[in-house]
Amino acid sequence: QVQLVESGGGLVQAGGSLRLSCAASGRTFSNYAMGWFRQAPGKEREFVAAISWSGSNTYYADSVKGRFTISRDNAKNTVYLQMNSLKPEDTAVYYCASRKPNYYNYYDPRNYDYWGQGTQVTVSS
């Protein structure tokens, strides 16, 4: 049984930082690309960032490029999202997800088969 457990969310003022973590278990973590998505109230789930299985390739939504950094530690089965210069519009529930094997589009949530329960990030103005 694959499990993804996010942590690190919270309330922060605009301009502040948070670091999200996602601990994985249940399959060989280093074999799979990972992604972060977010969903704000009344909006669809949207892509935030993704990282290849080795960590050598990363991908970002334009809205977070230059502010967020995705990374992974395969020895710890964990993927991270460092979020700096946070804005009120970053407020959402953040989800990590594991991409399906042989699906090469990082941006489409339908290409991910396992999801965490989500962690709330709230940025106050």
PDB file of C-alpha atoms in Angstrom:
ATOM      1  CA  GLN A   1       0.000   0.000   0.000  1.00  0.00           C
ATOM      2  CA  VAL A   2       1.512   3.288  -1.119  1.00  0.00           C
ATOM      3  CA  GLN A   3       1.275   6.108   1.380  1.00  0.00           C
ATOM      4  CA  LEU A   4       2.233   9.755   0.989  1.00  0.00           C
ATOM      5  CA  VAL A   5       2.156  11.943   4.077  1.00  0.00           C
ATOM      6  CA  GLU A   6       2.623  15.704   3.810  1.00  0.00           C
ATOM      7  CA  SER A   7       3.720  17.979   6.626  1.00  0.00           C
ATOM      8  CA  GLY A   8       4.983  21.495   7.154  1.00  0.00           C
ATOM      9  CA  GLY A   9       1.958  23.573   6.276  1.00  0.00           C
ATOM     10  CA  GLY A  10       0.736  26.431   8.420  1.00  0.00           C
ATOM     11  CA  LEU A  11      -0.033  30.104   8.671  1.00  0.00           C
ATOM     12  CA  VAL A  12       2.591  32.591   7.524  1.00  0.00           C
ATOM     13  CA  GLN A  13       2.671  36.271   6.683  1.00  0.00           C
ATOM     14  CA  ALA A  14       3.180  37.471   3.132  1.00  0.00           C
ATOM     15  CA  GLY A  15       6.865  37.431   2.282  1.00  0.00           C
ATOM     16  CA  GLY A  16       7.543  34.548   4.619  1.00  0.00           C
ATOM     17  CA  SER A  17       8.697  31.008   3.970  1.00  0.00           C
ATOM     18  CA  LEU A  18       7.549  27.469   4.583  1.00  0.00           C
ATOM     19  CA  ARG A  19       9.039  24.087   3.782  1.00  0.00           C
ATOM     20  CA  LEU A  20       6.685  21.245   2.966  1.00  0.00           C
ATOM     21  CA  SER A  21       7.742  17.619   3.243  1.00  0.00           C
ATOM     22  CA  CYS A  22       6.177  14.501   1.792  1.00  0.00           C
ATOM     23  CA  ALA A  23       7.227  11.133   3.189  1.00  0.00           C
ATOM     24  CA  ALA A  24       6.561   8.151   0.941  1.00  0.00           C
ATOM     25  CA  SER A  25       6.236   4.463   1.675  1.00  0.00           C
ATOM     26  CA  GLY A  26       4.950   1.359  -0.034  1.00  0.00           C
ATOM     27  CA  ARG A  27       6.951   1.371  -3.248  1.00  0.00           C
ATOM     28  CA  THR A  28      10.456   2.098  -4.433  1.00  0.00           C
ATOM     29  CA  PHE A  29      10.412   5.853  -4.084  1.00  0.00           C
ATOM     30  CA  SER A  30      13.482   6.474  -6.222  1.00  0.00           C
ATOM     31  CA  ASN A  31      11.800   4.904  -9.262  1.00  0.00           C
ATOM     32  CA  TYR A  32       9.074   7.535  -9.543  1.00  0.00           C
ATOM     33  CA  ALA A  33       8.790  11.182 -10.417  1.00  0.00           C
ATOM     34  CA  MET A  34       6.995  13.250  -7.808  1.00  0.00           C
ATOM     35  CA  GLY A  35       4.882  16.357  -7.953  1.00  0.00           C
ATOM     36  CA  TRP A  36       3.267  19.015  -5.817  1.00  0.00           C
ATOM     37  CA  PHE A  37      -0.177  20.362  -6.587  1.00  0.00           C
ATOM     38  CA  ARG A  38      -2.437  22.793  -4.780  1.00  0.00           C
ATOM     39  CA  GLN A  39      -6.119  23.516  -4.572  1.00  0.00           C
ATOM     40  CA  ALA A  40      -7.683  26.719  -3.322  1.00  0.00           C
ATOM     41  CA  PRO A  41     -11.358  26.918  -2.299  1.00  0.00           C
ATOM     42  CA  GLY A  42     -13.614  26.965  -5.338  1.00  0.00           C
ATOM     43  CA  LYS A  43     -10.767  26.304  -7.747  1.00  0.00           C
ATOM     44  CA  GLU A  44      -9.442  23.289  -9.576  1.00  0.00           C
ATOM     45  CA  ARG A  45      -6.338  21.475  -8.449  1.00  0.00           C
ATOM     46  CA  GLU A  46      -3.326  23.015 -10.151  1.00  0.00           C
ATOM     47  CA  PHE A  47       0.234  21.985 -10.818  1.00  0.00           C
ATOM     48  CA  VAL A  48       2.930  23.615  -8.671  1.00  0.00           C
ATOM     49  CA  ALA A  49       6.180  21.716  -9.200  1.00  0.00           C
ATOM     50  CA  ALA A  50       7.568  18.315 -10.139  1.00  0.00           C
ATOM     51  CA  ILE A  51      10.861  16.477  -9.998  1.00  0.00           C
ATOM     52  CA  SER A  52      12.218  13.519 -11.928  1.00  0.00           C
ATOM     53  CA  TRP A  53      13.062  10.259 -10.219  1.00  0.00           C
ATOM     54  CA  SER A  54      16.744  11.159  -9.964  1.00  0.00           C
ATOM     55  CA  GLY A  55      16.187  14.779  -9.016  1.00  0.00           C
ATOM     56  CA  SER A  56      18.117  16.002 -12.028  1.00  0.00           C
ATOM     57  CA  ASN A  57      15.092  17.619 -13.694  1.00  0.00           C
ATOM     58  CA  THR A  58      12.624  19.986 -12.087  1.00  0.00           C
ATOM     59  CA  TYR A  59       9.530  21.723 -13.412  1.00  0.00           C
ATOM     60  CA  TYR A  60       7.562  24.683 -12.068  1.00  0.00           C
ATOM     61  CA  ALA A  61       4.368  26.548 -12.681  1.00  0.00           C
ATOM     62  CA  ASP A  62       5.034  30.070 -13.891  1.00  0.00           C
ATOM     63  CA  SER A  63       3.284  31.447 -10.814  1.00  0.00           C
ATOM     64  CA  VAL A  64       5.886  29.964  -8.449  1.00  0.00           C
ATOM     65  CA  LYS A  65       9.029  29.984 -10.578  1.00  0.00           C
ATOM     66  CA  GLY A  66      11.876  31.714  -8.765  1.00  0.00           C
ATOM     67  CA  ARG A  67      10.110  31.486  -5.388  1.00  0.00           C
ATOM     68  CA  PHE A  68       9.577  27.734  -4.855  1.00  0.00           C
ATOM     69  CA  THR A  69      12.131  24.938  -5.025  1.00  0.00           C
ATOM     70  CA  ILE A  70      11.338  21.247  -5.237  1.00  0.00           C
ATOM     71  CA  SER A  71      13.908  18.676  -4.140  1.00  0.00           C
ATOM     72  CA  ARG A  72      14.064  15.073  -3.053  1.00  0.00           C
ATOM     73  CA  ASP A  73      16.122  12.805  -0.842  1.00  0.00           C
ATOM     74  CA  ASN A  74      15.779   9.263  -2.146  1.00  0.00           C
ATOM     75  CA  ALA A  75      17.622   7.855   0.861  1.00  0.00           C
ATOM     76  CA  LYS A  76      14.872   9.273   3.073  1.00  0.00           C
ATOM     77  CA  ASN A  77      11.984   8.605   0.660  1.00  0.00           C
ATOM     78  CA  THR A  78      11.027  12.246   0.968  1.00  0.00           C
ATOM     79  CA  VAL A  79      10.260  15.088  -1.408  1.00  0.00           C
ATOM     80  CA  TYR A  80      10.334  18.716  -0.317  1.00  0.00           C
ATOM     81  CA  LEU A  81       8.866  22.006  -1.439  1.00  0.00           C
ATOM     82  CA  GLN A  82      10.682  25.080  -0.202  1.00  0.00           C
ATOM     83  CA  MET A  83       8.379  28.075  -0.548  1.00  0.00           C
ATOM     84  CA  ASN A  84       9.841  31.569  -0.245  1.00  0.00           C
ATOM     85  CA  SER A  85       8.372  35.029  -0.757  1.00  0.00           C
ATOM     86  CA  LEU A  86       4.918  33.663  -0.142  1.00  0.00           C
ATOM     87  CA  LYS A  87       1.911  35.610  -1.359  1.00  0.00           C
ATOM     88  CA  PRO A  88      -1.731  35.514  -0.235  1.00  0.00           C
ATOM     89  CA  GLU A  89      -2.602  33.884  -3.570  1.00  0.00           C
ATOM     90  CA  ASP A  90      -0.450  30.903  -2.583  1.00  0.00           C
ATOM     91  CA  THR A  91      -3.055  30.026   0.032  1.00  0.00           C
ATOM     92  CA  ALA A  92      -4.324  26.514  -0.701  1.00  0.00           C
ATOM     93  CA  VAL A  93      -4.199  22.907   0.348  1.00  0.00           C
ATOM     94  CA  TYR A  94      -0.957  21.457  -0.989  1.00  0.00           C
ATOM     95  CA  TYR A  95      -0.774  17.841  -2.120  1.00  0.00           C
ATOM     96  CA  CYS A  96       2.164  15.685  -3.068  1.00  0.00           C
ATOM     97  CA  ALA A  97       1.671  12.960  -5.632  1.00  0.00           C
ATOM     98  CA  SER A  98       3.573  10.118  -7.247  1.00  0.00           C
ATOM     99  CA  ARG A  99       3.560  10.012 -11.030  1.00  0.00           C
ATOM    100  CA  LYS A 100       2.459   6.896 -12.860  1.00  0.00           C
ATOM    101  CA  PRO A 101       5.221   4.947 -14.568  1.00  0.00           C
ATOM    102  CA  ASN A 102       5.601   5.653 -18.296  1.00  0.00           C
ATOM    103  CA  TYR A 103       3.501   8.819 -18.132  1.00  0.00           C
ATOM    104  CA  TYR A 104       5.776  11.660 -19.140  1.00  0.00           C
ATOM    105  CA  ASN A 105       3.612  14.734 -18.669  1.00  0.00           C
ATOM    106  CA  TYR A 106       4.469  16.233 -15.309  1.00  0.00           C
ATOM    107  CA  TYR A 107       1.776  18.901 -15.347  1.00  0.00           C
ATOM    108  CA  ASP A 108      -1.450  16.887 -15.602  1.00  0.00           C
ATOM    109  CA  PRO A 109      -2.783  15.593 -12.272  1.00  0.00           C
ATOM    110  CA  ARG A 110      -4.361  12.655 -14.119  1.00  0.00           C
ATOM    111  CA  ASN A 111      -0.844  11.296 -14.636  1.00  0.00           C
ATOM    112  CA  TYR A 112      -0.385  10.777 -10.899  1.00  0.00           C
ATOM    113  CA  ASP A 113      -1.767   7.710  -9.204  1.00  0.00           C
ATOM    114  CA  TYR A 114      -1.077   8.204  -5.513  1.00  0.00           C
ATOM    115  CA  TRP A 115      -1.809  11.322  -3.493  1.00  0.00           C
ATOM    116  CA  GLY A 116      -1.246  12.513   0.027  1.00  0.00           C
ATOM    117  CA  GLN A 117      -3.984  13.844   2.258  1.00  0.00           C
ATOM    118  CA  GLY A 118      -2.886  17.457   1.808  1.00  0.00           C
ATOM    119  CA  THR A 119      -1.517  20.140   4.082  1.00  0.00           C
ATOM    120  CA  GLN A 120      -3.016  23.616   4.475  1.00  0.00           C
ATOM    121  CA  VAL A 121      -0.912  26.657   3.649  1.00  0.00           C
ATOM    122  CA  THR A 122      -2.388  30.026   4.564  1.00  0.00           C
ATOM    123  CA  VAL A 123      -0.609  33.264   3.703  1.00  0.00           C
ATOM    124  CA  SER A 124      -1.923  36.395   5.380  1.00  0.00           C
ATOM    125  CA  SER A 125      -1.533  39.853   3.884  1.00  0.00           C
TER     126      SER A 125
END
